[in-house]
């Protein structure tokens, strides 16, 4: 498949669609010249296709290229005049040039069918064949003949021909080529290949195909990717091996040095080779490199590949040692590349760098088992943070096999648990963390506390109540909060955040076990310490702190977290950080931004193979799509999330997706269906304690609209308990709104007013807009239409700003029923003869709502709904409910209400 060549393919398509023409496709080796000629051959269909290609070893043979081009036409030579036929028979022998015979042959062939001549590597064609081609090109207007040639560099013999220059493919096409050639390659390595190949398709394919398994999974060094290849690139040697071997020895040494360190400057290269600029002249003359003060720029990446891999091992080692003497920035990497046996000093320097690749090489250069195991464990953690899950698990397993130290084993266990959580079972991962925490609790209390906190966080995805009991027991077995400082005093290195983290664990464990949302004072103390934590610990603390539902604090923490992950290149942590930030943005009513962050996290998690994260982020995207009324996208992402969760034991993500489906149905006015979904989350098979309290208000709303008062009792109690525990104003406001929905008319208004007061002045809040809508509906139903309109306008404006299309439609319909058509949506002419109440009923019926559901929404009886439809149908000129769909389509507001940021 051709990637990134749409414009070039279009140009060739236009050429072949014409009667005649000629074109030269010009580009460097591997740019895709041959692929475009193959595309032309496929496109030609039943045309006569003649092909030839030049070769260096045949470039001295007169008419060698022409002989190849015309080989399949010999049966047609008999139709030429005898003299011309004889010239073609003696092609290559002394005699008359075959200009006219060849041209007449092409014309004769074209009388039957159009002719396409394809000549590849034309720069290696013999000059006699080039002259005949040029002669024919100048006469193409007289025949149905197309000549398409491909070449590298200038061809004066064909200067009159139109040219198509092949530049490097764009970044997306380059990424596609790498992904096609080497599926599963980690994003950082893929980006490195794309950067090194500079858009050359052949270089992209050779680098992707040639790197070893460790590099595929993320092992990188500052040196060239090709220096770590286990084998040789056959194509690189075919293209450049012979030309390199023809160079003087010192010139080859300079190219080997440049290949061993492509970032080396010209002074460094000359010093390492003990050479002068004159030694580079043969390589310049051979057009292999360009010489600049910053270093040597190869004409093609594969030149460096060939230079390095064609050199014997002894020469490579000597090159790295020489570069170590002149390149202080990459000294230790060159020494490591040249080392053939353990070297503790080099290992210490590499370990100080701290990257996964450096730590892994440090382990390889360490003889003693325990230090080697520590290096492997540290490399595993760094690989995990970078998102290299398979490699991280491999390194952690090596550490486990080598070590008997509890701290090393615990560090490796944390990595293995993280990998298990992302690609396997969060419940199993949490148990692994608890077991490891128990082994190191007395020796490393702070790390044990972090591991228990991580286990709680993972339980938040697993929904295993038995595991919650284990976590609670582990926490309760810990020293009391008053004793933590004494234990801290035993170690000068004990971090100050371990005490508040320890104090926050019991209430969190109780919440995960289905207990009340209490103990938020301890969580608040933890949140205050979060900015001082390392990124990995900050993710855990922020994740737990989000349960407190403090939108402002959550947004501050997650914004810092995402920035830190980007700055430190912690790609493995970034999807989780983006997930947390999307939740914080949703709490703040910034739905479009939440969608952008969730979409970015979802793509990156997919690239990194973080299947559990993919499932959860798919649920987040589904939830935002539900708010926006994008039914197709919501269902697609929710189904994807549910399928992923079923495979990976992650009911939290399943609860999120189920919530999204329930909210979608609620927004679209299908209250009974909404109740069915939301009850599964609050007290059914998709139950999750945190998601349950988040969606409780939606279940109350749906139960009221579906006239199922019993279904509102449990979620309302849960919501009011959450409001008391968290003391967050916005949660209190939502609880008051839900209480108002189920209250008698004489008690509802103070509750609505109190809810709006708690919401505060923010007009772009999804929950405040819900409260304005509910209060406006209540006011309209109690015949206070003038008062209702102000609240319904506010709700409509907020939903439009947030992109909540179905909610904006509901507010607009309520406005219409209150006697004011929405200014943003003028009534269709067919509806102007209906009363406001009839219009309201018609819109809901057109959306598919049953008479019972419409009655619940409008606080009418099903019989009254039927009466309104009976009166409306004749006015609209219709006879059935199915014909109302067209009216709904006419009424639907323009696409501007939808968020443009959907993934």
C-alpha atoms as one frame of an Amber mdcrd trajectory, in Angstrom:
protein
   0.000   0.000   0.000   1.238   3.479  -0.889   1.187   5.880   2.059   1.312
   9.642   1.723   1.309   9.711  -2.088  -2.269  10.753  -2.822  -1.260  13.818
  -4.859   1.323  11.858  -6.843  -1.139   9.058  -7.574  -3.671  11.633  -8.733
  -1.092  13.104 -11.131  -0.342   9.704 -12.634  -4.058   8.962 -12.912  -4.554
  12.173 -14.898  -1.602  11.293 -17.133  -3.002   7.875 -18.010  -6.464   9.325
 -18.611  -5.079  11.471 -21.441  -4.360  10.441 -25.016  -0.601  10.747 -24.607
   2.053  12.307 -22.411   5.305  11.820 -20.551   6.359  12.280 -16.942   9.496
  11.735 -14.911   9.070  10.676 -11.269  12.218  11.846  -9.539  13.349  11.163
  -5.994  16.062   9.667  -3.821  16.530   5.948  -3.290  13.579   4.503  -1.436
  11.299   7.473  -2.014   8.724   5.290  -3.749   9.535   5.728  -7.439   9.120
   2.031  -8.230   5.931   1.850  -6.191   4.392   4.633  -8.273   5.352   2.847
 -11.482   3.680  -0.302 -10.113   0.613   1.798  -9.338   0.566   3.022 -12.934
   0.855  -0.556 -14.226  -2.125  -1.639 -12.110  -4.092   1.397 -13.221  -3.398
   0.697 -16.884  -5.922  -2.118 -17.020  -6.039  -3.594 -20.533  -3.513  -1.142
 -22.001  -0.284  -2.466 -23.489   2.357  -2.069 -20.750   6.051  -2.136 -21.669
   8.599  -2.155 -18.788  12.330  -1.740 -18.407  14.749  -0.745 -15.664  18.311
   0.459 -15.621  21.138  -1.227 -13.734  24.695  -0.025 -13.034  26.250  -3.179
 -14.452  24.396  -2.739 -17.786  24.693   1.025 -18.202  27.579   0.572 -20.668
  25.641  -1.737 -23.015  24.272   0.214 -26.019  20.488  -0.086 -26.291  20.369
  -2.524 -23.346  17.455  -0.664 -21.777  15.599  -0.424 -25.090  16.042  -4.146
 -25.662  14.350  -4.863 -22.296  11.525  -2.405 -23.012  10.650  -3.957 -26.399
  11.239  -7.631 -25.515   7.535  -8.531 -25.393   6.733  -6.747 -28.673   8.750
  -8.974 -31.019   5.671 -10.691 -32.509   4.479  -7.296 -33.766   7.763  -6.384
 -35.528   6.599  -8.182 -38.677   4.176  -5.327 -39.320   7.070  -2.855 -39.715
   8.846  -2.151 -43.019  11.625  -4.648 -43.644  14.413  -2.108 -43.129  13.073
  -0.952 -39.794  12.453  -4.525 -38.687  16.062  -5.340 -39.525  17.311  -2.414
 -37.409  15.406  -3.740 -34.408  16.727  -7.269 -35.031  20.311  -5.945 -34.872
  19.641  -3.745 -31.823  22.935  -3.207 -30.003  25.086  -4.005 -33.037  26.812
  -1.349 -35.176  24.412   0.200 -37.648  21.687   2.799 -38.064  20.136   4.193
 -34.824  16.640   2.783 -34.174  14.823   6.085 -33.660  12.181   5.694 -36.378
  11.719   1.918 -36.009  10.995   2.260 -32.290   8.639   5.191 -32.794   6.769
   3.440 -35.592   6.502   0.285 -33.480   4.925   2.259 -30.604   2.479   3.917
 -33.026   1.549   0.549 -34.503   0.906  -0.932 -31.052  -1.159   2.112 -30.069
  -3.514   1.527 -33.005  -4.831  -1.516 -31.168  -4.705  -0.281 -27.569  -3.098
   2.611 -25.684   0.540   1.992 -24.802   2.201   2.685 -21.437   6.014   2.621
 -21.262   7.426   2.323 -17.733  11.176   2.777 -17.219  12.577   2.484 -13.688
  16.025   3.611 -12.486  16.404   5.604 -15.679  19.578   7.232 -14.321  21.302
   3.827 -14.856  19.972   3.452 -18.430  22.518   3.434 -21.246  22.803   6.758
 -23.075  21.740   5.245 -26.421  18.406   4.070 -24.985  17.956   7.450 -23.313
  18.406   9.161 -26.693  15.681   7.002 -28.291  13.340   7.706 -25.360  13.945
  11.424 -25.777  13.178  11.178 -29.513   9.849   9.450 -28.768   8.885  11.862
 -25.972   9.085  14.800 -28.385   6.552  13.114 -30.731   3.952  11.762 -28.344
   1.192  14.070 -29.533   0.817  11.913 -32.629  -0.004   8.610 -30.846  -1.807
   7.108 -27.866   1.424   6.519 -25.986   2.323   7.471 -22.398   5.913   7.307
 -21.185   6.502   7.261 -17.425  10.084   7.125 -16.185  11.579   7.117 -12.684
  15.009   8.447 -11.882  17.325   9.754  -9.206  19.086  13.049  -9.820  19.318
  15.059 -13.036  18.864  13.536 -16.521  19.893  16.075 -19.182  18.834  13.696
 -21.963  15.218  13.990 -20.811  15.167  17.609 -19.699  12.110  18.367 -21.885
   9.927  15.940 -19.917   7.574  17.066 -17.137   8.799  16.147 -13.635   7.148
  14.951 -10.456   9.481  15.400  -7.464   9.013  12.906  -4.652   9.594  14.610
  -1.323   9.533  12.771   1.968   6.095  11.556   3.048   4.324  13.527   5.754
   4.427  12.548   9.410   1.133  10.671   9.467   2.068   8.625   6.423   5.448
   7.867   8.014   3.719   6.674  11.198   1.399   4.495   9.120   4.322   2.908
   7.292   6.076   2.048  10.553   2.891   0.675  12.102   2.210  -1.452   9.014
   5.752  -2.780   8.928   6.126  -3.388  12.682   2.822  -3.633  14.576   3.110
  -3.161  18.327   6.078  -0.820  18.245   5.936   1.645  21.168   5.182   5.298
  20.315   8.559   6.720  21.386  10.500   4.331  19.149   8.065   4.915  16.303
   8.650   8.656  16.633  12.420   8.114  16.679  12.265   6.084  13.467  10.118
   8.740  11.806  12.569  11.442  12.863  15.645   9.539  11.659  14.132   8.444
   8.318  13.096  11.990   7.335  10.077  10.788   5.375  11.871   8.235   3.186
   9.608   5.172   2.880  12.465   2.712   2.362  14.358   4.030   5.378  11.188
   3.847   7.450  10.632   0.226   6.479  14.265  -0.814   6.915  14.580   0.779
  10.364  11.262  -0.622  11.539  12.020  -4.102  10.239  15.621  -4.153  11.407
  15.484  -3.132  15.067  15.507  -5.843  17.704  12.722  -6.864  20.115  14.125
  -4.751  22.976  14.104  -1.664  20.771  10.571  -2.400  19.552   9.478  -2.357
  23.185  11.293   0.874  24.036  15.022   0.389  24.570  16.627   3.540  23.181
  19.960   5.277  23.450  21.143   8.664  22.147  23.115   6.802  19.461  21.663
   5.718  16.123  18.938   3.082  16.065  20.972   1.078  13.578  23.778   0.626
  16.127  21.546  -1.795  18.020  20.439  -3.930  15.080  20.980  -7.653  15.547
  21.573  -8.184  11.807  22.414  -6.334   8.632  20.241  -4.390   6.227  20.457
  -6.137   2.877  18.952  -3.142   1.047  21.428  -0.726   2.606  24.324  -2.884
   1.469  22.802  -3.313  -2.015  22.422   0.430  -2.473  25.619   1.720  -0.901
  27.923  -1.120   0.129  30.012  -1.170  -3.040  30.357   2.626  -3.127  31.494
   2.667   0.496  34.044  -0.075  -0.057  35.528   1.946  -2.921  36.383   4.843
  -0.593  39.836   5.356   0.987  40.246   3.791   4.436  40.298   7.077   6.385
  37.157   8.282   4.598  35.408   5.042   5.524  36.517   5.553   9.128  34.958
   9.026   9.165  31.684   7.639   7.853  31.779   4.840  10.437  32.259   7.433
  13.194  29.347   9.476  11.835  27.222   6.329  11.790  28.208   5.445  15.366
  27.104   8.901  16.530  24.987  10.851  14.005  24.920  13.809  16.418  28.700
  14.201  16.496  30.029  17.532  15.230  32.568  17.828  12.421  35.435  18.758
  14.829  34.592  15.741  16.981  34.596  13.399  13.990  37.884  14.723  12.651
  39.491  14.527  16.092  38.265  10.976  16.680  39.577   9.844  13.260  42.759
  11.961  13.449  41.794  13.161   9.980  41.500  16.414   8.041  38.623  17.842
   5.969  40.437  16.641   2.853  39.714  13.059   3.915  36.019  13.766   3.378
  36.366  14.813  -0.252  35.951  11.280  -1.705  32.632  10.883   0.141  31.487
  14.300  -1.094  32.508  13.498  -4.658  30.616  10.210  -4.490  27.576  12.218
  -3.330  27.274  10.174  -0.147  27.384  13.023   2.371  27.181  16.775   2.727
  29.846  18.298   4.969  28.737  20.999   7.391  30.249  22.430  10.591  27.510
  20.717  12.601  28.571  17.335  11.234  28.076  15.045   8.266  24.640  14.892
   6.696  24.168  11.671   4.731  22.348  11.873   1.429  20.328   8.928   2.701
  19.938   7.359   6.137  20.821   3.927   4.767  24.326   5.208   3.997  24.967
   5.368   7.747  23.334   1.975   8.215  25.589   0.448   5.569  28.691   2.219
   6.930  28.124   0.881  10.449  26.991  -2.627   9.648  29.591  -3.295   6.964
  32.387  -2.529   9.440  33.843  -5.413  11.481  33.067  -5.519  15.207  36.614
  -4.497  16.101  36.278  -1.337  13.989  32.941  -0.464  15.611  34.398  -0.838
  19.108  37.368   1.317  18.152  34.999   3.952  16.744  32.961   4.122  19.954
  36.104   4.357  22.103  37.476   7.144  19.926  34.192   9.051  20.141  34.149
   8.628  23.947  37.389  10.615  24.111  36.011  13.593  22.147  32.293  13.626
  23.035  31.743  14.337  26.755  27.933  14.481  26.422  27.701  10.935  25.079
  30.911   9.578  26.567  29.309   6.971  28.813  27.049   5.703  26.016  30.040
   5.140  23.732  31.957   3.398  26.516  28.922   1.201  27.127  28.661   0.394
  23.426  32.340  -0.620  23.371  32.263  -2.677  26.601  32.473  -6.442  26.144
  32.470  -7.428  29.833  31.131  -6.097  33.156  32.415  -2.665  34.144  31.190
  -1.282  37.485  32.314   2.290  36.799  30.425   2.513  33.505  27.424   0.858
  35.169  27.379   3.500  37.933  27.483   6.323  35.388  24.661   4.788  33.376
  22.541   4.246  36.484  22.945   7.918  37.347  21.293   8.829  34.017  18.131
   7.120  35.249  16.451   6.226  31.947  15.214   2.715  31.395  17.719   2.013
  28.614  20.619   3.316  30.678  19.582   1.287  33.726  19.164  -1.875  31.664
  22.630  -1.476  30.168  23.958  -0.772  33.670  22.499  -4.109  34.769  24.219
  -5.861  31.876  27.553  -4.354  32.926  27.141  -5.298  36.615  28.607  -8.598
  37.820  27.099  -8.908  41.327  23.561 -10.285  41.397  21.876  -7.955  43.913
  23.120  -4.697  42.341  22.202  -6.090  38.940  18.729  -6.915  40.203  18.343
  -3.379  41.584  19.276  -1.948  38.203  16.742  -4.231  36.503  14.018  -3.207
  38.966  14.792   0.491  38.465  14.841  -0.014  34.688  11.482  -1.775  34.928
   9.942   1.140  36.825  11.314   3.659  34.310  10.047   1.538  31.408   6.635
   1.300  33.046   6.472   5.086  33.518   7.365   5.479  29.843   4.551   3.128
  28.829   6.683   0.175  27.732   4.587  -2.468  29.449   5.977  -5.667  27.958
   9.546  -4.569  28.462   8.787  -3.370  31.990   7.326  -6.761  32.889  10.353
  -8.546  31.412  12.801  -6.373  33.369  10.810  -6.758  36.604  10.755 -10.533
  36.160  14.536 -10.559  35.715  14.909  -8.546  38.936  12.658 -10.986  40.780
  14.674 -13.963  39.565  17.968 -12.415  40.694  17.122 -10.777  44.024  16.310
 -11.794  47.592  16.105  -8.222  48.930  12.567  -7.233  50.039  12.873  -3.685
  48.707  13.971  -4.856  45.249  11.270  -7.494  45.159   8.675  -4.915  46.231
   9.781  -2.509  43.524   9.547  -5.248  40.908   6.155  -6.295  42.265   4.824
  -2.741  41.878   5.794  -2.815  38.214   4.275  -6.243  37.625   1.091  -5.117
  39.371   0.899  -1.992  37.204   1.284  -4.079  34.056  -1.320  -6.548  35.297
  -3.720  -3.687  36.033  -3.344  -2.251  32.552  -3.559  -5.433  30.499  -5.112
  -7.972  32.868  -7.108  -7.874  36.092  -7.060  -4.859  38.455  -8.223  -7.139
  41.268  -5.273  -9.477  40.788  -2.947  -6.466  40.610  -4.291  -5.107  43.904
  -3.696  -8.444  45.636  -0.113  -8.454  44.334   0.411  -5.012  45.862  -1.060
  -6.023  49.219   1.166  -9.084  49.417   4.278  -7.043  48.626   3.318  -4.257
  51.035   3.008  -6.777  53.856   6.543  -8.053  53.202   8.209  -4.629  53.439
   5.940  -2.835  55.916   8.376  -2.888  58.836  11.448  -1.988  56.741   9.948
   0.570  54.340   6.739   1.898  55.809   6.363   4.785  53.349   6.606   2.561
  50.269   4.210   0.069  51.831   1.662   2.835  52.413   1.933   3.877  48.749
   1.437   0.280  47.656  -1.668  -0.054  49.832  -2.977   3.221  48.404  -2.381
   1.885  44.906  -4.225  -1.294  45.856  -7.203   0.802  46.973  -7.077   2.728
  43.713  -7.036  -0.507  41.738  -9.868  -1.888  43.788 -11.770   1.182  42.638
 -11.729  -0.463  39.213 -12.218  -4.078  40.320 -15.392  -3.915  42.433 -14.286
  -6.917  44.526 -15.777  -6.541  48.017 -13.634  -9.366  49.379 -10.565  -7.510
  48.215 -11.907  -4.355  49.857 -12.025  -6.275  53.135  -8.403  -7.322  52.697
  -7.385  -3.728  52.051  -9.325  -2.506  55.064  -7.658  -5.160  57.227  -4.226
  -4.145  55.949  -4.932  -0.511  56.699  -6.412  -1.176  60.136  -3.409  -3.326
  61.006  -1.177  -0.316  60.353  -0.034   1.854  63.275  -2.635   4.327  64.453
  -2.330   7.834  63.093  -0.901   9.022  66.384   1.890   6.439  66.141   2.849
   7.187  62.541   5.138  10.106  63.459   7.136   7.896  65.851   7.624   5.355
  63.110   8.559   8.173  60.764  11.146   9.353  63.248  12.952   6.036  62.898
  14.114   7.069  59.446  15.448  10.442  58.410  14.454   9.636  54.823  10.804
   8.938  55.672   8.780  11.387  53.499   6.437  13.872  55.180   3.483  12.782
  53.029   3.377   9.196  54.358   1.440  10.150  57.502  -1.464  11.964  55.733
  -1.529   9.249  53.108  -1.775   6.604  55.844  -4.553   8.528  57.574  -6.535
   8.734  54.336  -6.478   5.003  53.701  -9.105   3.737  56.204 -11.932   5.946
  54.928 -10.983   5.172  51.345 -10.981   1.446  52.039 -14.434   1.758  53.651
 -15.750   3.651  50.615 -14.459   0.949  48.298 -16.155  -1.658  50.486 -19.461
   0.152  50.004 -19.372   2.197  53.201 -20.270   5.872  53.621 -18.293   8.677
  51.941 -16.790   9.835  55.216 -13.304  10.781  56.313 -12.814  13.507  53.715
 -10.810  15.587  56.167  -8.004  13.038  55.877  -8.322  13.056  52.087  -8.184
  16.855  52.084  -4.942  16.718  54.073  -3.525  14.325  51.482  -4.557  16.642
  48.644  -2.640  19.483  50.281   0.556  17.394  50.143   0.042  16.229  46.552
   1.987  19.041  44.781   5.155  17.964  46.618   4.891  14.308  45.587   6.719
  12.521  42.829   4.597  12.084  39.718   3.723   8.423  40.322   2.658   9.139
  43.926   0.824  12.301  42.828  -1.264  10.243  40.409  -2.324   7.953  43.231
  -3.094  10.844  45.577  -4.972  12.790  42.883  -6.994   9.739  41.912  -8.051
   9.226  45.519  -8.588  12.937  46.052 -11.024  13.113  43.131 -13.463  11.149
  45.252 -13.863  14.289  47.349 -15.431  15.901  44.240 -13.704  19.256  44.874
 -13.721  20.589  41.306 -11.282  23.450  41.903  -8.674  21.356  43.726  -9.072
  18.490  41.252  -8.485  20.779  38.303  -5.370  22.324  39.841  -3.889  18.959
  40.716  -4.646  17.278  37.410  -3.377  20.216  35.365  -0.047  20.025  37.198
  -0.016  16.268  36.807  -0.528  16.350  33.040   2.116  19.063  32.641   4.616
  17.021  34.668   3.988  13.885  32.626   4.562  15.790  29.407   7.659  17.571
  30.681   9.255  14.393  32.028   8.197  12.315  29.000   6.256   9.900  31.230
   4.113   8.593  28.410   3.007   5.573  30.396   1.495   7.767  33.098   0.075
  10.395  30.746  -3.112   8.487  29.710  -4.043   8.074  33.379  -3.252  11.738
  34.074  -5.424  12.775  31.112  -8.202  10.511  32.363  -8.080  12.207  35.771
  -8.023  15.641  34.179 -11.027  14.822  31.999 -12.972  13.887  35.136 -11.868
  17.118  36.829 -12.926  19.142  33.782 -16.327  17.452  33.793 -16.718  18.414
  37.455 -15.934  21.999  36.398 -18.478  21.954  33.560 -15.820  22.214  30.836
 -17.117  19.402  28.673 -15.360  20.249  25.405 -11.947  20.372  27.096 -12.733
  17.147  28.935 -13.472  15.495  25.612 -10.180  16.671  24.107  -8.171  15.298
  27.031 -10.066  12.017  27.108  -9.640  11.561  23.346  -5.891  12.199  23.560
  -5.558   9.790  26.465  -7.596   7.163  24.634  -5.393   7.305  21.542  -2.176
   7.176  23.541  -3.439   4.333  25.730  -4.308   2.402  22.582  -0.827   3.001
  21.173   0.760   1.805  24.412  -1.412  -1.295  24.711  -3.033  -0.133  27.961
  -6.227  -2.060  27.383  -7.803  -1.324  30.761  -7.142   2.397  30.336  -8.689
   2.200  26.862 -11.826   0.733  28.391 -12.151   3.440  31.023 -11.398   6.342
  28.686 -13.884   4.943  26.182 -16.438   5.191  28.970 -15.463   8.830  29.605
 -15.888   9.671  25.924 -19.252   7.863  25.919 -20.360   9.901  28.942 -19.490
  13.212  27.277 -21.172  12.082  24.063 -24.278  11.293  26.123 -24.282  14.824
  27.536 -23.993  16.136  23.990 -26.774  13.895  22.712 -24.509  12.164  20.210
 -26.300   8.827  20.308 -24.237   7.027  17.693 -20.898   7.951  19.264 -22.122
   7.319  22.796 -23.314   3.817  21.995 -20.173   2.961  20.022 -17.798   4.007
  22.787 -19.973   2.548  25.530 -20.113  -0.818  23.758 -16.349  -0.717  23.255
 -15.841   0.055  26.944 -18.197  -2.691  28.079 -16.496  -5.264  25.844 -13.077
  -4.249  27.158 -14.279  -4.360  30.764 -15.765  -7.821  30.315 -12.388  -9.078
  29.134 -10.343  -7.354  31.860 -12.364  -7.539  35.084 -12.933  -3.797  35.411
 -16.484  -3.082  36.623 -15.707   0.579  37.378 -15.268   1.241  33.702 -18.367
  -0.868  32.959 -20.318   1.247  35.455 -19.118   4.410  33.718 -20.243   3.117
  30.305 -23.595   2.023  31.714 -24.050   5.444  33.287 -23.343   6.989  29.872
 -26.085   4.890  28.272 -28.518   5.842  31.021 -27.718   9.538  30.717 -28.142
   9.299  26.940 -31.614   7.820  27.319 -32.523  10.419  29.927 -31.435  13.293
  27.679 -33.386  11.872  24.757 -36.554  11.628  26.857 -36.643   7.843  27.184
 -36.968   7.790  30.951 -37.903   4.135  31.407 -34.850   2.983  29.463 -32.709
   5.392  31.487 -33.984   3.891  34.750 -33.105   0.396  33.530 -29.494   1.381
  32.856 -28.949   3.553  35.917 -30.409   1.045  38.381 -27.721  -1.398  37.219
 -25.074   1.061  38.420 -26.654   2.166  41.701 -27.744  -1.227  43.013 -27.419
  -3.774  40.236 -24.848  -5.920  38.412 -22.892  -2.873  37.149 -22.662  -1.391
  40.664 -19.624   0.620  41.651 -19.669   2.770  44.812 -18.080   5.896  43.335
 -19.897   5.834  39.985 -23.148   5.041  41.810 -23.103   8.313  43.763 -22.103
  10.241  40.645 -25.115   8.989  38.675 -27.623   8.914  41.540 -29.119  12.282
  40.550 -29.761  11.021  37.012 -31.609   8.002  38.368 -33.808  10.223  40.557
 -34.600  12.405  37.529 -35.353   9.409  35.328 -37.506   7.742  38.010 -39.617
  10.880  38.401 -40.098  11.227  34.637 -40.978   7.537  34.276 -43.464   7.798
  37.166 -41.546   5.197  39.179 -41.265   6.882  42.590 -39.917   3.773  44.274
 -36.850   3.831  42.002 -35.897   7.280  43.339 -35.703   6.376  47.051 -32.301
   4.663  47.227 -30.384   6.994  44.870 -31.780  10.057  46.652 -30.634   8.728
  50.038 -27.228   7.930  48.550 -26.938  11.397  47.045 -27.911  13.165  50.258
 -25.382  11.077  52.225 -22.698  12.023  49.693 -23.590  15.701  50.063 -23.307
  15.458  53.876 -19.988  13.609  53.711 -18.232  15.762  51.107 -19.760  19.136
  52.056 -19.317  20.241  48.458 -21.774  22.999  47.545 -22.522  21.678  44.084
 -23.347  18.209  45.432 -25.614  19.787  48.023 -27.322  21.722  45.241 -27.925
  18.569  43.197 -29.280  16.783  46.258 -31.731  19.650  46.917 -32.871  19.584
  43.282 -33.536  15.869  43.460 -35.388  16.256  46.743 -37.516  18.971  45.076
 -38.339  16.627  42.192 -39.971  14.118  44.528 -41.431  16.645  46.983 -45.095
  17.731  47.022 -45.782  20.972  45.165 -46.117  22.931  48.398 -42.579  21.958
  49.490 -40.668  21.980  46.196 -40.012  25.671  45.542 -37.769  26.419  48.584
 -35.718  23.370  47.623 -35.244  24.595  44.027 -34.331  28.091  45.243 -31.876
  26.662  47.762 -30.300  24.492  45.075 -29.725  27.487  42.773 -28.199  29.396
  45.678 -25.756  26.552  46.389 -24.838  26.244  42.699 -23.555  29.802  42.754
 -23.215  32.201  39.825 -21.614  29.857  37.267 -23.970  29.881  34.281 -22.045
  27.291  32.244 -22.465  24.462  34.761 -24.240  21.357  33.475 -25.729  20.655
  36.896 -26.892  24.243  37.427 -28.515  24.168  33.979 -30.277  20.934  34.997
 -31.580  22.697  38.106 -32.737  25.735  36.096 -34.551  23.386  33.712 -36.212
  21.404  36.505 -37.301  24.578  38.328 -38.591  26.098  35.081 -40.571  22.949
  34.337 -42.087  23.032  37.820 -42.993  26.720  37.485 -44.625  26.134  34.092
 -46.567  23.158  35.412 -47.873  25.285  38.304 -48.983  27.885  35.704 -46.325
  30.498  36.584 -45.213  30.740  32.971 -43.661  34.193  33.144 -41.343  33.144
  35.988 -40.638  29.826  34.287 -39.351  31.474  31.110 -36.387  33.207  32.786
 -35.108  29.903  34.218 -35.755  28.020  30.996 -33.866  30.653  28.998 -30.904
  30.315  31.349 -31.004  26.536  31.028 -31.262  26.700  27.236 -28.311  29.105
  26.946 -26.139  26.994  29.266 -26.899  23.732  27.471 -26.163  25.347  24.107
 -22.827  26.644  25.426 -21.937  23.219  26.811 -22.961  21.418  23.617 -25.750
  19.491  25.381 -28.057  19.213  22.365 -30.884  17.079  23.803 -30.983  19.132
  26.976 -31.092  22.349  24.959 -33.955  20.852  22.955 -35.830  20.031  26.160
 -35.342  23.569  27.444 -36.474  24.981  24.092 -39.551  22.767  24.122 -40.380
  23.885  27.655 -39.959  27.510  26.568 -42.381  26.879  23.758 -44.869  25.314
  26.154 -44.435  28.343  28.401 -45.490  30.580  25.512 -42.106  31.644  24.139
 -40.639  29.988  20.994 -36.877  29.591  21.306 -35.232  32.520  19.489 -32.515
  30.229  18.231 -35.046  27.828  16.707 -37.994  29.472  14.894 -41.029  27.272
  14.666 -41.614  25.450  11.377 -44.678  26.790   9.582 -46.557  23.477  10.014
 -46.347  23.780  13.806 -47.559  27.323  14.203 -51.212  26.272  14.302 -50.646
  24.096  17.379 -51.118  25.238  20.937 -47.926  25.313  23.089 -49.008  22.158
  24.897 -49.737  20.376  21.629 -46.313  21.378  20.270 -44.668  20.040  23.403
 -46.436  16.708  23.141 -45.694  16.433  19.397 -41.953  17.006  19.873 -41.681
  14.341  22.549 -43.736  11.870  20.530 -41.537  12.523  17.482 -38.492  11.590
  19.596 -40.064   8.181  20.202 -41.443   8.743  23.703 -44.525   6.757  24.643
 -47.705   8.421  25.910 -46.792   7.284  29.425 -43.279   8.782  29.183 -44.642
  12.036  27.755 -47.181  12.198  30.554 -44.420  11.786  33.157 -42.327  14.504
  31.546 -45.198  17.008  31.320 -46.986  15.990  34.512 -50.104  15.034  32.561
 -52.148  11.865  32.355 -51.510   9.466  29.447 -55.130  10.046  28.405 -54.510
  13.814  28.123 -51.400  13.166  26.015 -53.476  11.025  23.660 -56.077  13.784
  23.404 -53.418  16.372  22.437 -52.032  14.075  19.730 -55.575  13.400  18.459
 -56.108  17.149  18.034 -52.620  17.815  16.575 -52.533  15.163  13.829 -55.239
  16.749  11.594 -53.624  20.180  11.977 -50.294  18.700  10.800 -51.862  16.720
   7.951 -50.612  13.367   9.236 -52.308  10.214  10.459 -49.656   8.332  12.474
 -46.825   8.828  14.979 -44.220   7.553  12.503 -44.713  10.666  10.363 -43.571
  12.851  13.253 -39.891  11.992  12.604 -39.716  14.522   9.781 -41.050  17.206
  12.096 -38.364  16.412  14.632 -35.691  16.660  11.945 -37.049  20.053  10.887
 -37.099  21.188  14.480 -33.605  19.956  15.325 -31.182  22.854  15.881 -28.142
  23.323  13.655 -24.934  21.407  14.234 -23.335  24.330  16.015 -24.723  22.976
  19.261 -22.460  19.967  18.938 -18.915  20.030  20.152 -16.377  20.177  17.308
 -13.838  18.419  19.495 -15.196  14.909  19.353 -12.522  12.325  18.624
